[in-house]
Each structure stands twice: as structure tokens, then as C-alpha cells.
Coordinates of C-alpha atoms and ligand atoms in Angstrom, one line a residue:
X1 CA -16.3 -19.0 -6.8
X2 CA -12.5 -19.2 -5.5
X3 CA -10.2 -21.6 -5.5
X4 CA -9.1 -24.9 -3.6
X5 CA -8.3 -23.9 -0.3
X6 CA -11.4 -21.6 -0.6
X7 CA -13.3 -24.8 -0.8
X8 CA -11.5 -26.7 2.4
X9 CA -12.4 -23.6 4.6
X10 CA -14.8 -24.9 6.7
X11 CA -17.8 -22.1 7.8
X12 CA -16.0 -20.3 11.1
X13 CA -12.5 -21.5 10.4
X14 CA -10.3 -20.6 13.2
X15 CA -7.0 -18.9 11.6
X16 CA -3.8 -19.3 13.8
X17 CA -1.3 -16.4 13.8
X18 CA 2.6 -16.9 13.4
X19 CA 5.1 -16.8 16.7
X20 CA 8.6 -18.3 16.4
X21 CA 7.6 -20.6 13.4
X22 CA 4.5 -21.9 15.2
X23 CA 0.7 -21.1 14.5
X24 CA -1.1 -19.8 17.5
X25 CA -3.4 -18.4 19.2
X26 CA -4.1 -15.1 21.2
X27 CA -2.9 -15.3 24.6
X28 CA -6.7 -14.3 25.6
X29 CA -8.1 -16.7 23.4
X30 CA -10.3 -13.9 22.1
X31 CA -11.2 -13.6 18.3
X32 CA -12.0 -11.3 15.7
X33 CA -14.9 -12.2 12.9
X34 CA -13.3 -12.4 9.2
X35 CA -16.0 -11.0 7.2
X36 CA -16.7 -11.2 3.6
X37 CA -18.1 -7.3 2.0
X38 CA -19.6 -8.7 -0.6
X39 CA -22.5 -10.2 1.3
X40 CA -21.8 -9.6 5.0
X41 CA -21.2 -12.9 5.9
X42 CA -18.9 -14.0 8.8
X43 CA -16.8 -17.3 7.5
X44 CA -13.6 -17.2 9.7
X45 CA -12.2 -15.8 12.8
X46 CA -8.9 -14.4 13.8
X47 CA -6.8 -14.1 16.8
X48 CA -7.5 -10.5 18.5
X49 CA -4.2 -9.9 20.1
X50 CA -3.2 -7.6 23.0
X51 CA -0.1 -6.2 24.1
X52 CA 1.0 -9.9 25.7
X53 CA 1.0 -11.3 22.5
X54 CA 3.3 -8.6 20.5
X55 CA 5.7 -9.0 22.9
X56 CA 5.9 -12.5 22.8
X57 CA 5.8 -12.2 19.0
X58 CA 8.5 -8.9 19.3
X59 CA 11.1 -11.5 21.8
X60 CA 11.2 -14.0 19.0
X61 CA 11.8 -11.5 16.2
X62 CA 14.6 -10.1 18.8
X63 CA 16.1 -13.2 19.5
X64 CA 16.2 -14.4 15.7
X65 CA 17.9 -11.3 14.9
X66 CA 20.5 -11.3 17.8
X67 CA 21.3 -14.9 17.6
X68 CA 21.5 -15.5 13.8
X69 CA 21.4 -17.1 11.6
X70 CA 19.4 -14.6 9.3
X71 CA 21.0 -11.2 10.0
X72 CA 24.7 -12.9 9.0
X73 CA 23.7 -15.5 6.7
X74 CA 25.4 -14.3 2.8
X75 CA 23.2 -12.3 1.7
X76 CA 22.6 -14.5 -1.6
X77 CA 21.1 -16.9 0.6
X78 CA 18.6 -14.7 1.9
X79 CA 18.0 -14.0 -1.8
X80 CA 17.6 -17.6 -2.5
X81 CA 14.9 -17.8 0.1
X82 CA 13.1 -15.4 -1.3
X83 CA 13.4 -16.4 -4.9
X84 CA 11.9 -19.7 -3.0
X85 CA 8.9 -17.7 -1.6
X86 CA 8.5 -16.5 -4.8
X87 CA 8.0 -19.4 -6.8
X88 CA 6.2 -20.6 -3.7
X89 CA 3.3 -18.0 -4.1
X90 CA 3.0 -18.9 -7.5
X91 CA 2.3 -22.2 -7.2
X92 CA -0.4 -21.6 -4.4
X93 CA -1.7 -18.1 -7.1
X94 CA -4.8 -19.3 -7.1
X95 CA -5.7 -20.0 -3.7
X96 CA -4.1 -16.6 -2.5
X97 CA -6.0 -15.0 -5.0
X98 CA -9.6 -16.5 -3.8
X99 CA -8.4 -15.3 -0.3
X100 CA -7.8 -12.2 -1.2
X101 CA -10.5 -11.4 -3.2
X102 CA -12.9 -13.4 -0.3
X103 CA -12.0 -11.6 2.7
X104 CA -11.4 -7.6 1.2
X105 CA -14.3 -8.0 -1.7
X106 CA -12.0 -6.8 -4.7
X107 CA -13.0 -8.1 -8.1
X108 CA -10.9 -11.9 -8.8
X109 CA -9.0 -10.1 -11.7
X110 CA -7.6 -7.5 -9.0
X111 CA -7.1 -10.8 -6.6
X112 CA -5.0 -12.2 -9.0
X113 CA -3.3 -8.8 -9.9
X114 CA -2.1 -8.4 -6.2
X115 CA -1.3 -11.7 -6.7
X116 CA 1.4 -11.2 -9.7
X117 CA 2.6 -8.0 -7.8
X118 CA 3.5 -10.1 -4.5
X119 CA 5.1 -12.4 -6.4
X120 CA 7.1 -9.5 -8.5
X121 CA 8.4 -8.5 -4.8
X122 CA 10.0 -11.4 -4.1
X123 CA 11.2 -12.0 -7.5
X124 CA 12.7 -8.7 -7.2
X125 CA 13.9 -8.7 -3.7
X126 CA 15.3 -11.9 -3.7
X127 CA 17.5 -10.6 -6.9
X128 CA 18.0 -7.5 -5.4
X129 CA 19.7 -9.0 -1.7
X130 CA 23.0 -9.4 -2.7
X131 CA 23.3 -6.2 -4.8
X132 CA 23.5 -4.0 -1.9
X133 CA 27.0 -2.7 -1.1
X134 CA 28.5 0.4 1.0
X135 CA 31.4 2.5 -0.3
X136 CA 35.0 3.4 0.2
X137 CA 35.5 6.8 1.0
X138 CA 38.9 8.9 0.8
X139 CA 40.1 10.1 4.2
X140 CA 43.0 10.9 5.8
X141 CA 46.7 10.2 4.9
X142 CA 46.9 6.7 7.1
X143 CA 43.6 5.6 7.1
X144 CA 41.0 3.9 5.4
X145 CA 37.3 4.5 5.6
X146 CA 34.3 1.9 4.7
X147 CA 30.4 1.9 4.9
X148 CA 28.7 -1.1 5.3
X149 CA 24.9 -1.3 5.0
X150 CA 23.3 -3.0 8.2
X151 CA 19.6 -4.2 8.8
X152 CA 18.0 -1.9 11.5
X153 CA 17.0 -5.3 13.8
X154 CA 13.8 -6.1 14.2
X155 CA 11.3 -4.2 12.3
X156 CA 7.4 -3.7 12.8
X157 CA 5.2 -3.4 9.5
X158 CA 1.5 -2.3 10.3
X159 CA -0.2 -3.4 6.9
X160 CA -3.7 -1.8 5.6
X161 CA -6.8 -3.7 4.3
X162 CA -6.8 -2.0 0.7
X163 CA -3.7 -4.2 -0.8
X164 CA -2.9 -6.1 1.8
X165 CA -0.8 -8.8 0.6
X166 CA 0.7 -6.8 -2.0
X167 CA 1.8 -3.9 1.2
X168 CA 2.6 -6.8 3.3
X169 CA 5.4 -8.1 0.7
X170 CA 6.8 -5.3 0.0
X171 CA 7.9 -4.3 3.1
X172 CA 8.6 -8.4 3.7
X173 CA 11.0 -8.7 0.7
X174 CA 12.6 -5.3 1.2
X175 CA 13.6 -5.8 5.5
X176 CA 14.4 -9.7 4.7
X177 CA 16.5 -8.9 1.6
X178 CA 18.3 -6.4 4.1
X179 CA 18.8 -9.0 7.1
X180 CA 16.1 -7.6 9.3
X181 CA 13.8 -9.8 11.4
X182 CA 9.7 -8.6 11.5
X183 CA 6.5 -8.1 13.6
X184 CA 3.9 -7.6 10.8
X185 CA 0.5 -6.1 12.7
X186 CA -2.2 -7.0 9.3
X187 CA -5.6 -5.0 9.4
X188 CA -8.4 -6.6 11.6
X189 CA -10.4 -6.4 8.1
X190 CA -7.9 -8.4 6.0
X191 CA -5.4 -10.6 7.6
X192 CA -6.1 -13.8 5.7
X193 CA -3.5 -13.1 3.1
X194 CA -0.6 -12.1 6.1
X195 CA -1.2 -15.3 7.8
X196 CA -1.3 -17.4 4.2
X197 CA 2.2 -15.8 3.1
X198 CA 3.8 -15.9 6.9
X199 CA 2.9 -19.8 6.4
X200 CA 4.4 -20.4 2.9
X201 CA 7.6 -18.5 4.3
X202 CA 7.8 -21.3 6.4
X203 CA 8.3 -23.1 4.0
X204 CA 10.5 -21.4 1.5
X205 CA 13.0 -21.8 4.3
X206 CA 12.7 -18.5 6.6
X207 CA 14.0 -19.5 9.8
X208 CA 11.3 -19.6 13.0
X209 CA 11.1 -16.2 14.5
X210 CA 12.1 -14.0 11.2
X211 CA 8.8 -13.4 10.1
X212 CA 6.2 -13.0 13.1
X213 CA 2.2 -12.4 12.4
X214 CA 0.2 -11.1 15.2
X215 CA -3.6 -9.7 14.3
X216 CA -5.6 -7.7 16.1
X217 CA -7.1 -4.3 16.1
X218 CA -5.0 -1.2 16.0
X219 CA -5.6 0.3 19.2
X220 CA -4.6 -3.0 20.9
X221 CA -1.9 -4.7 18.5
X222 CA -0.9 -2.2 16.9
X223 CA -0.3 0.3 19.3
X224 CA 1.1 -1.8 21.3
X225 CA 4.1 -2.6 18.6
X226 CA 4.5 0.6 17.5
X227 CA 5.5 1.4 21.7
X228 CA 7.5 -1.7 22.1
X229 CA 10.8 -0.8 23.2
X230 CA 12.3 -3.7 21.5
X231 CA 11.7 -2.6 17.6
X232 CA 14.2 -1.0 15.9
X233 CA 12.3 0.5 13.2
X234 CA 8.4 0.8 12.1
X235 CA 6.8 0.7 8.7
X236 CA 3.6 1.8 8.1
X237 CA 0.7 2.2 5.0
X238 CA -2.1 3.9 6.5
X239 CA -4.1 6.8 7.3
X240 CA -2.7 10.2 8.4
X241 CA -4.3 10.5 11.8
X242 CA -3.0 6.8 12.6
X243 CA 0.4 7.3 11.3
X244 CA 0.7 10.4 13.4
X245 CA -0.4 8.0 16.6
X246 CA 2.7 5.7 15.2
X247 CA 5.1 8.3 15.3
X248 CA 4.4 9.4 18.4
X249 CA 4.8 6.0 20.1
X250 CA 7.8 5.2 17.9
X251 CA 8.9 8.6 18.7
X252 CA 9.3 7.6 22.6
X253 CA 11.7 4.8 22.3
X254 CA 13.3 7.4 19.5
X255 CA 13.1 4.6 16.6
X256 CA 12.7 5.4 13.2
X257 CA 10.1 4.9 10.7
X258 CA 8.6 5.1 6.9
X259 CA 5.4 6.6 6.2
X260 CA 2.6 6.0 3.3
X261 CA -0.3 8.2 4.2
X262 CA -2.2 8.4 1.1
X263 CA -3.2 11.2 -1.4
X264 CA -5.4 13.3 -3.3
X265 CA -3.4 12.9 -6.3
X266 CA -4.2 15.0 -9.5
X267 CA -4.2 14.3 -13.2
X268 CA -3.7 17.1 -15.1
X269 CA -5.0 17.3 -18.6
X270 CA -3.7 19.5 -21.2
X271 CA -5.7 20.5 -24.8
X272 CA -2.9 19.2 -26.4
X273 CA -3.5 15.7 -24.7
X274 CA -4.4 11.9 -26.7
X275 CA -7.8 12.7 -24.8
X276 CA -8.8 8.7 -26.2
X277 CA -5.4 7.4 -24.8
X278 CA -6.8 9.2 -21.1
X279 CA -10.2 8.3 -20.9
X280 CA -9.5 4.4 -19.7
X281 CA -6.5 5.5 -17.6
X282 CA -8.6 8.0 -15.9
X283 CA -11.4 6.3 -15.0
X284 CA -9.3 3.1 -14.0
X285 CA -7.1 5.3 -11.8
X286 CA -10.0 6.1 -9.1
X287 CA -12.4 2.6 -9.9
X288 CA -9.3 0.3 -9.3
X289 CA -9.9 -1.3 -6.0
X290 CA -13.3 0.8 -5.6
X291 CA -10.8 3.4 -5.0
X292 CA -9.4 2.1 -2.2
X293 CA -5.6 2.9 -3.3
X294 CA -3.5 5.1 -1.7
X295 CA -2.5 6.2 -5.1
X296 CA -6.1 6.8 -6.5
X297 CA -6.0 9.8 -9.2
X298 CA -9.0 10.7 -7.2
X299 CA -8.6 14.5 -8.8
X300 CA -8.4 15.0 -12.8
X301 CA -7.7 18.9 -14.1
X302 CA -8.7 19.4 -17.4
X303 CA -7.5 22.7 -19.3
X304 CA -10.8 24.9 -20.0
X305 CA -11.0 24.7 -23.8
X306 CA -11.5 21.2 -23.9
X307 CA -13.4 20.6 -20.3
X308 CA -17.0 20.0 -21.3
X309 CA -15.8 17.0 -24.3
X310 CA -13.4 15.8 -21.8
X311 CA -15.8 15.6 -18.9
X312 CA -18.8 14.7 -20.7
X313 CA -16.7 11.7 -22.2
X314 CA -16.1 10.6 -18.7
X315 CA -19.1 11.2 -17.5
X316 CA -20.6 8.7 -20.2
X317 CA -18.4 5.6 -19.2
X318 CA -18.9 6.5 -15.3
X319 CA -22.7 5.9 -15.9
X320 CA -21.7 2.6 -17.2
X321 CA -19.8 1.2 -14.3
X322 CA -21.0 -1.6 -12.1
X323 CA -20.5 -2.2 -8.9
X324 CA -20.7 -6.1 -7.7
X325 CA -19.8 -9.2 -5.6
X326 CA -16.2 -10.0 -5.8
X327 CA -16.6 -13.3 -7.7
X328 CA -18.8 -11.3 -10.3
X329 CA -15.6 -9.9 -11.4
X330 CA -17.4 -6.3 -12.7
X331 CA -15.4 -3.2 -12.9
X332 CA -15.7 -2.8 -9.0
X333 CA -16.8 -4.7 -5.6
X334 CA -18.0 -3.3 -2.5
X335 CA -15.9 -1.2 -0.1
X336 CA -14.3 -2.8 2.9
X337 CA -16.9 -2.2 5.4
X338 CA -20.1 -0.8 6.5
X339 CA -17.6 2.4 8.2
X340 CA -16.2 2.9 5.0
X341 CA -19.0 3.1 2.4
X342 CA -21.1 5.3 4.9
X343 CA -17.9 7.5 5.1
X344 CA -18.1 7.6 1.7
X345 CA -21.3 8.2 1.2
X346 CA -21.1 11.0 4.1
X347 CA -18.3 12.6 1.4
X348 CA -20.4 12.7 -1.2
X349 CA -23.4 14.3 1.0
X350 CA -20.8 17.2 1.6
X351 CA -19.2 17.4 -1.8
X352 CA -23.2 17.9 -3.0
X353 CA -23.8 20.9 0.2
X354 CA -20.3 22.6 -1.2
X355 CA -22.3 23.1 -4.4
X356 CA -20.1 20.1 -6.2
X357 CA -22.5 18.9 -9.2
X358 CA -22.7 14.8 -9.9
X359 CA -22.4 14.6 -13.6
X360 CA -22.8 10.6 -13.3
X361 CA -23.2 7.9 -11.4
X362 CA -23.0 4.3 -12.0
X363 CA -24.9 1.6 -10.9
X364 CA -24.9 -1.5 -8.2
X365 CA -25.1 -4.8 -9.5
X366 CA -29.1 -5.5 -9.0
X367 CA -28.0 -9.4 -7.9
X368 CA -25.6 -8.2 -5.6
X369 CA -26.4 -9.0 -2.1
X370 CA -28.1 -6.1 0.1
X371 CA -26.0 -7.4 3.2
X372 CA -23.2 -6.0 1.1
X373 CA -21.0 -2.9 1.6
X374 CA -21.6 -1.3 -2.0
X375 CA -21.3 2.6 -2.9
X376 CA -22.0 3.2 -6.9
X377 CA -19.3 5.4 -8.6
X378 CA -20.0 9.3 -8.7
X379 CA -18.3 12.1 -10.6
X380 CA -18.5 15.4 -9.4
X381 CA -18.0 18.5 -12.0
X382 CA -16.5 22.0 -11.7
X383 CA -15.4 20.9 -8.4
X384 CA -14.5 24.1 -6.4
X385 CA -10.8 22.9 -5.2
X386 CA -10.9 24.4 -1.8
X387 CA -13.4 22.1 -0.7
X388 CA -13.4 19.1 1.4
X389 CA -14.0 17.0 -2.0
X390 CA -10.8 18.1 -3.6
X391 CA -8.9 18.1 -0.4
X392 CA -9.2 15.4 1.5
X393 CA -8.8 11.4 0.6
X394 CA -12.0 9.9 0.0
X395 CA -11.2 6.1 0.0
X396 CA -13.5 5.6 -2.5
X397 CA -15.1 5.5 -6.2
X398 CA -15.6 9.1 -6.1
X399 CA -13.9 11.3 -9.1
X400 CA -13.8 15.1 -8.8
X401 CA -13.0 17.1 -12.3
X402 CA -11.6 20.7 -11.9
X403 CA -11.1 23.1 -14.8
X404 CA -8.2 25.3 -15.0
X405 CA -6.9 27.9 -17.3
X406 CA -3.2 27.7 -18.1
X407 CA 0.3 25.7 -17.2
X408 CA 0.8 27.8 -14.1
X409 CA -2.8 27.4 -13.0
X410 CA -3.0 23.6 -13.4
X411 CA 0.8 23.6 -11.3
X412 CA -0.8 25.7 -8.5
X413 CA -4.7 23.5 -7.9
X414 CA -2.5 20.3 -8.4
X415 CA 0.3 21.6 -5.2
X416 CA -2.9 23.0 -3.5
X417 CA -3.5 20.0 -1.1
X418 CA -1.8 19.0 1.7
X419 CA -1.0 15.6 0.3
X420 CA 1.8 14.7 -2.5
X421 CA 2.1 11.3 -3.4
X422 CA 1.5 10.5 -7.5
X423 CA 0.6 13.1 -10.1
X424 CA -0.6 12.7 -14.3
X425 CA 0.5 14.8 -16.6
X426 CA -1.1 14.4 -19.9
X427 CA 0.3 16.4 -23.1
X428 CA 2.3 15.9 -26.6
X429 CA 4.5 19.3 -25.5
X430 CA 7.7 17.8 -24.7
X431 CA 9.1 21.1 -22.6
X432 CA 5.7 21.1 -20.4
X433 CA 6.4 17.1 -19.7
X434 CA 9.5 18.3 -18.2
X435 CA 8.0 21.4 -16.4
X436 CA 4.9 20.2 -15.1
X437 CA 6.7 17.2 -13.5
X438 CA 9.6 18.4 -12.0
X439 CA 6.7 21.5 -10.1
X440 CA 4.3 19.1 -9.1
X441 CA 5.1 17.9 -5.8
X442 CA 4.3 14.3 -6.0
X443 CA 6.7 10.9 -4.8
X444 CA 5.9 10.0 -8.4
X445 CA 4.9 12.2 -11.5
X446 CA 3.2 10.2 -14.6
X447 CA 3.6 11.3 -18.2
X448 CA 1.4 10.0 -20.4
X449 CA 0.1 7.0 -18.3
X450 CA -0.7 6.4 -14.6
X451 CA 0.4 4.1 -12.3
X452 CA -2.2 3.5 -9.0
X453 CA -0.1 1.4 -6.8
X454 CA 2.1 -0.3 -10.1
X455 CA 5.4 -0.7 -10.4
X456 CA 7.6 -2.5 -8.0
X457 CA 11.0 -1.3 -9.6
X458 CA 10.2 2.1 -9.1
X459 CA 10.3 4.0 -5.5
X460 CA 7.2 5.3 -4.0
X461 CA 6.3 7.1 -1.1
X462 CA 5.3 10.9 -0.5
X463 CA 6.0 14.8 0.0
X464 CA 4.0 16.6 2.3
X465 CA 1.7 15.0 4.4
X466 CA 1.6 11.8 2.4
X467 CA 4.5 10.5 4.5
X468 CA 8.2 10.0 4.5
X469 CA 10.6 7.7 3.4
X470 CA 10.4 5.4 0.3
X471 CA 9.3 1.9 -0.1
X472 CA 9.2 -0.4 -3.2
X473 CA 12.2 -0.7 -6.0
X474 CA 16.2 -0.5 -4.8
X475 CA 15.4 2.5 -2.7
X476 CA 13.3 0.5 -0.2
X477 CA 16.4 -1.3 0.7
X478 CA 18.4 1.3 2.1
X479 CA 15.2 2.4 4.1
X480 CA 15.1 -1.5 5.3
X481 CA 18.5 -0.5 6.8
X482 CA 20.7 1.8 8.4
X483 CA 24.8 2.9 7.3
X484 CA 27.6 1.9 9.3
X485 CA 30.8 3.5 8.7
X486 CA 34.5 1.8 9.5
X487 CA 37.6 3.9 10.0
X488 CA 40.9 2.1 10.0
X489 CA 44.4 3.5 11.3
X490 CA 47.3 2.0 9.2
X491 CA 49.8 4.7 10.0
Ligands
NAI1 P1 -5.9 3.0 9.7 O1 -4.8 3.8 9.2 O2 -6.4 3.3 11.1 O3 -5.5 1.4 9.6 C1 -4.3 0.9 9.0 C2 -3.6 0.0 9.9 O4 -3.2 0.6 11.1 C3 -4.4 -1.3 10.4 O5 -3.6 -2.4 10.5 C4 -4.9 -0.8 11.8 O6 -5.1 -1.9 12.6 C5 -3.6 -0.1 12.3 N1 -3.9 0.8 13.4 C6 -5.0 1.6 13.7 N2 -4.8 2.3 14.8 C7 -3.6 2.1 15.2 C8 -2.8 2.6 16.3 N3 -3.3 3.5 17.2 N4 -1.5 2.1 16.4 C9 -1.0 1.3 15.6 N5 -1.7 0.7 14.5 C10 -3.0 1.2 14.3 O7 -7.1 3.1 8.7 P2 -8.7 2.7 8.8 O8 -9.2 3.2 10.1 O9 -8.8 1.3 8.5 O10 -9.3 3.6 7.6 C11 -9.6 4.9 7.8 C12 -9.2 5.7 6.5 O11 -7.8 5.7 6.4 C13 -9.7 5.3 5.2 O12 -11.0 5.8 5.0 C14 -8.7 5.8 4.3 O13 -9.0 7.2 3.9 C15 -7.4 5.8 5.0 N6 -6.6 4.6 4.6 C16 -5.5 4.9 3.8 C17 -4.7 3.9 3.3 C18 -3.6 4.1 2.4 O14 -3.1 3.2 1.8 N7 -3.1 5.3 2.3 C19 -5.0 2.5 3.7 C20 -6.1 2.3 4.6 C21 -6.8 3.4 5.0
MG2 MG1 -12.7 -9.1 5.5

């Protein structure tokens, strides 16, 4: 299992985090355990950071911004780093892959799928950095009138454990394309993969100071950086209830920010659909990642006349689904952490109360280890959609089917939640395509295919209470910065 760095980590490895170029330590000295889910097992250990060690991390970031050379360098150089970082992480695919995989459990071919998606960030980023250009605007008799596009300063990114080194590069290639300078706060239950890319930045040629790493937990690090009155801007992939607690710290020091909260995002099957062209998608969209993606379809509507084939077909290949030890490589691996699979398995206690009926379940790996944090998939039928099941983000391999009777119906249950982040829309009827995407209120609408979490051209981010502002594809780059405009007077 894993690859060669995996090998040269010795039992209890002590992982530095970044500062001005250098690997250190917490302040404190105090560390966190790096645990594995698939068995439970403590192999590393990580710097647990206070509020003393963001600033120190926050002064360098504020200093390489203010004193250059990043934030005025030509902006094809800071392309050509990045196409450097790029070609960088795919020499060391492997090894980032095995880390990956190691510390949040996922499956190795998901490992080496975040793998190819960070790597498509920089690719695409470091294209992208010199393509960014204001406009001219007509004024008034005498004068001319210019935007320019300017980084924001220092930014803080707060990464989650689900996809973290795909989350973390995308908000690293969009604020570095842009000129910015960054504090990046990883999750206490996945930082490996932050520390591993801050490093190879190093040495793609990112000056000292541009890209800082502290870890810690969120109510220490993290708060901590999203209060600092020296960050300009704060990015942020996480839960609701935490992003609110971001805002509001951001919120004193009046600094703006981007906000992916998740979903409950809905896949709405028509009669007239290619039912065999859904099946895989469907299932995939909510067992990807154990269903740990923001963008899980964790809700499929299925048009009355042809809901018991449709679920009954689904229903078949969900009792077939194994749940394992990453470096089994089955169709999913345990959930992040004890909190999480008993918070799942609280969910589908409730769902089952609410009257919810399981129509399958799959199974867990009989050789994987008990010390593990495993959940077996479970889909839930005739799922009444004002219930907690079909509200609220599970975080898990937990599918809930809905029937519904017409265009209008399927519109209304798939608006119904508070979230609105990616929606599926599967049908041959050209006209309802058109319809059914443009009134579902979703950051990105799916016809005929669904995307959980792909796609780094295209923009992402939510309505509603899935957040604000858009990362990923050109789009992220004008969040990663802020307009300036220029008046001259040549009367
Ligand atoms: P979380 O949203 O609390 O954690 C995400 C990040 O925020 C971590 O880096 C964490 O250290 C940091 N953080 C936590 N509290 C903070 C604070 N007060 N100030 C600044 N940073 C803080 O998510 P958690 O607790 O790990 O998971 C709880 C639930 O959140 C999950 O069950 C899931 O439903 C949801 N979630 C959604 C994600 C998404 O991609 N939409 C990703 C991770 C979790
Ligand atoms: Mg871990």
C-alpha cells in the first residue's frame, strides 16, 4: 500500500508547517495526532497552532505582499511558476496520492483523481495569470478612464478534510495567479496534503512568505485568521454554521469573503430519461468520496410513472456496494472520523423515525479493520421531502429518492431546500432541458450528466445558503481580486 514517501514515513512522523519559506513548528510546541480512518491508527503528528502562530504566519504573508516581488512581478511569471508547480505535482503523483488516500481514507483511485484535478489547477491557473485584463471605459470629453484588476493582499483560505488538496489548489492557483499572498488554515483531519504542496511550491520557485501553512484546529487557528486584522480577504469550503462564525469575524475588520457551504443537491429524473445512461451517474454522485462532497447528488426525483423500475434498479446496485480500507480501492472507504460516521448514522436513525423506508443497503468490507470509521451505503425510498433527510446535508453515503408528479412539481421539491449548489436534470425533451435548468436554483445545473466536485474550467459556488461568490474556472480570478479604476484629466 502507497507510494515512496509513504514508505520513508517513519511511525509518529513529526510534520513541520510553512512560515516565510521555512518548516516549523507551533510556537507551543503542541501537536495534533494524524490519524488514518481506515484502521484508526495514529502515524504522524501535526503542529496545533494558536493565535501566536497565525500571526507570525499572517506578518510574512503581509510583508511578501507589501514588499514584492510577487504582487508586481509580470504576471506570466507568476504563470510560469505555477505551470512549474504543476509539472512538479506530477512528478511527485504518486506519493501525493498515497498521502492523500492515507490520512482522509478515500479509495487510491479517488487519491489519484484529486491528484489529476490539483494538477489541472495549476495547469489552468498558471495559463490563465496573464489573461486577466481590466477595460477602458468612455467618459467624459477630456478624460480617460481605466480598470485595472488588483490582488486583494493577503488572503486566508480555511480548507476542509473531504478534498483537501484538490480545495486547497484551487483557491492556491486562483489568489497566486492574481498576485495575492496566502495563510492557508488545512483541517486538523487532513493537512498532510497542504503541507506536501506548500513544500513543492518551494520549489517551483514561490518566493518565502507567498504561500504560508499553519494547522491547527478551527476554534484556535482558524478563528484566529479569520479575526486577523491583517487579511484582506477570506476563502472558505466548509460547513454552514462554521462559515457563519467566519463571516462574522471577517465581518469585524469589514473584509470580504467567498463561501462554499455545501448542498442537498437534487437529480431530477424525467420518464422520458436514458434511465441506463443514469443509473451509474446516480449512484456515483452520492458514493464518490463516501459522500463526503459538497456537491453530492445526495437527493434523486424520479417522475411517478417510472419510480418503482427506477428505484428498484438502484436499489439493486446499492446492495452491491462495498465499503473498505483505502488501499482496498472498493467503491468507498470509511468516513473521516468517528464524529462523522456516528453523525451519519444518527441521520439515518431519524430519516427511519420520519417514516423514510431503506430500500437497500450495502455492505462493509468483512476484512476491513473494526478500529475503522465505516458506515455501509443506505437508500431511503418515498422520502417525504420536508424531512430532515431531504433537507439537510448528510455528509455521507446516504441517497434519498422522492417521487414527483409533473415538470412544475419536480421544479418546486428540487427549490424546496435551503441549499442551492448543483442540480441533474435528466430528459431527451430539449425545451424542458432549457426550463428545468434555468428554475432550478443551483451554482451549476447538469443535463444529462453530473458533475460532483468535476470540472475546473467551469465556475462553482452556490445560491442560497450554500454560500456566495465563485471559485474554480476564469471566474475565480476576479473573486481572487478586487477592480481598481483610473481616471485621467487630459483637458
Ligand atoms: P467545518 O466546517 O467546521 O470545518 C472546515 C474547516 O473550518 C476546517 O479547516 C476547520 O478547522 C475550520 N474551522 C472550524 N471552526 C472554525 C472557526 N470557528 N473559525 C475558523 N475556522 C474554523 O466542518 P466539520 O466540523 O469538520 O464537519 C461538520 C460538517 O460540515 C460535516 O458533517 C459536513 O456536513 C459539513 N462539511 C461540509 C463541507 C463542504 O465541502 N461543503 C466540507 C466539510 C464539512
Ligand atoms: Mg487523517
Amino acid at each position: 500500500m502507497g507510494g515512496p514517501l509513504l514508505n520513508t514515513i517513519a511511525q509518529g512522523h513529526a510534520f513541520m508547517q510553512f512560515v516565510d519559506g521555512r518548516a516549523v513548528d507551533a510556537l507551543s510546541g503542541e501537536r495534533i495526532d494524524v490519524i488514518c480512518p481506515s484502521d484508526g491508527a495514529v502515524f504522524a503528528s501535526i503542529p496545533a497552532s494558536g493565535a501566536a502562530d497565525v500571526d507570525r504566519a499572517v506578518k510574512s504573508a503581509r510583508k511578501a505582499f507589501d514588499e514584492g516581488p510577487w504582487s508586481t512581478m509580470p504576471a506570466v511569471e507568476r504563470g510560469r511558476c505555477l505551470t512549474r508547480l504543476y509539472q512538479i505535482v506530477e512528478k511527485n503523483a504518486d506519493e501525493l496520492a498515497a498521502l492523500e488516500s492515507r490520512d482522509t481514507g478515500k479509495p487510491a483511485r479517488q487519491g489519484r483523481a484529486d491528484v489529476t484535478a490539483t494538477m489541472r489547477y495549476y495547469e489552468f491557473y498558471g495559463g490563465a495569470a496573464d489573461k486577466v485584463h481590466g477595460d477602458t471605459i468612455p467618459f467624459l470629453e477630456g478624460y480617460t478612464a481605466l480598470t485595472l484588476r488588483e490582488p486583494h493582499g493577503v488572503v486566508a483560505g480555511i480548507i476542509p478534510w473531504n478534498y483537501p488538496m484538490q480545495i486547497l489548489s484551487r483557491v492556491v492557483g486562483a489568489a497566486l495567479a492574481m498576485g495575492n499572498t496566502l495563510v492557508v488554515k488545512p483541517a486538523e483531519d487532513a493537512s498532510l496534503s497542504t503541507i506536501r504542496i506548500a513544500e513543492l511550491a518551494l520549489e517551483a520557485g514561490v518566493p518565502p512568505g507567498v504561500f504560508n501553512v499553519i494547522t491547527g484546529y478551527g476554534r484556535d487557528a482558524g478563528a484566529a485568521l479569520s479575526a486577523h486584522s491583517e487579511i484582506d480577504y477570506v476563502t472558505f469550503t466548509g460547513s454552514p454554521l462554521t462559515g457563519t462564525a467566519i463571516q462574522q469575524a471577517a465581518a469585524v475588520n469589514n473584509r470580504g469573503v467567498t463561501m462554499e457551504l455545501g448542498g442537498k443537491s437534487p437529480q431530477i429524473v424525467f420518464a422520458d430519461a436514458d434511465i441506463e445512461a443514469a443509473l451509474p451517474v446516480l449512484i456515483n454522485a452520492i458514493i464518490q468520496n463516501g459522500g463526503q462532497t459538497c456537491s453530492a447528488g445526495s437527493r434523486v426525483l424520479i417522475e411517478r410513472p417510472i419510480y418503482e423500475q427506477v428505484a428498484a434498479a438502484l436499489a439493486e446496485r446499492f446492495s452491491r456496494l462495498v465499503a473498505g480500507p483505502h488501499y482496498a480501492d472498493l467503491d468507498l472507504g470509511p468516513l473521516i472520523n468517528g464524529r462523522q460516521r456516528d453523525r451519519v448514522a444518527n441521520m439515518v436513525a431519524a430519516a427511519q423515525e420520519a417514516g423514510a423506508q431503506v430500500l437497500a443497503q450495502g455492505t462493509i468490507d468483512p476484512a476491513a479493520p473494526s478500529s475503522g470509521c465505516y458506515h455501509a451505503p443506505v437508500l431511503f425510498g418515498s422520502v417525504d421531502p420536508s424531512i430532515q433527510l431531504a433537507q439537510e446535508e448528510v455528509f455521507g453515503p446516504v441517497l434519498a429518492l422522492l417521487p414527483f408528479d409533473n415538470e412544475q412539481d419536480a421544479v418546486r421539491i428540487a427549490n424546496s431546500t435551503e441549499f442551492g449548489l448543483v442540480a441533474g436534470v435528466w430528459t431527451r425533451d430539449g425545451a424542458r432541458q432549457h426550463r428545468v435548468a434555468k428554475r432550478v436554483r443551483a451554482g451549476q445545473v447538469f443535463v444529462n450528466g453530473y458533475g460532483a466536485g468535476g470540472g475546473i474550467e467551469l465556475p462553482f459556488g452556490g445560491f442560497k445558503k450554500s454560500g456566495h461568490g465563485r471559485e474554480k474556472g476564469f471566474e475565480a480570478l476576479f473573486d481572487m481580486s478586487a477592480t481598481k479604476t483610473i481616471v485621467f484629466n487630459h483637458q
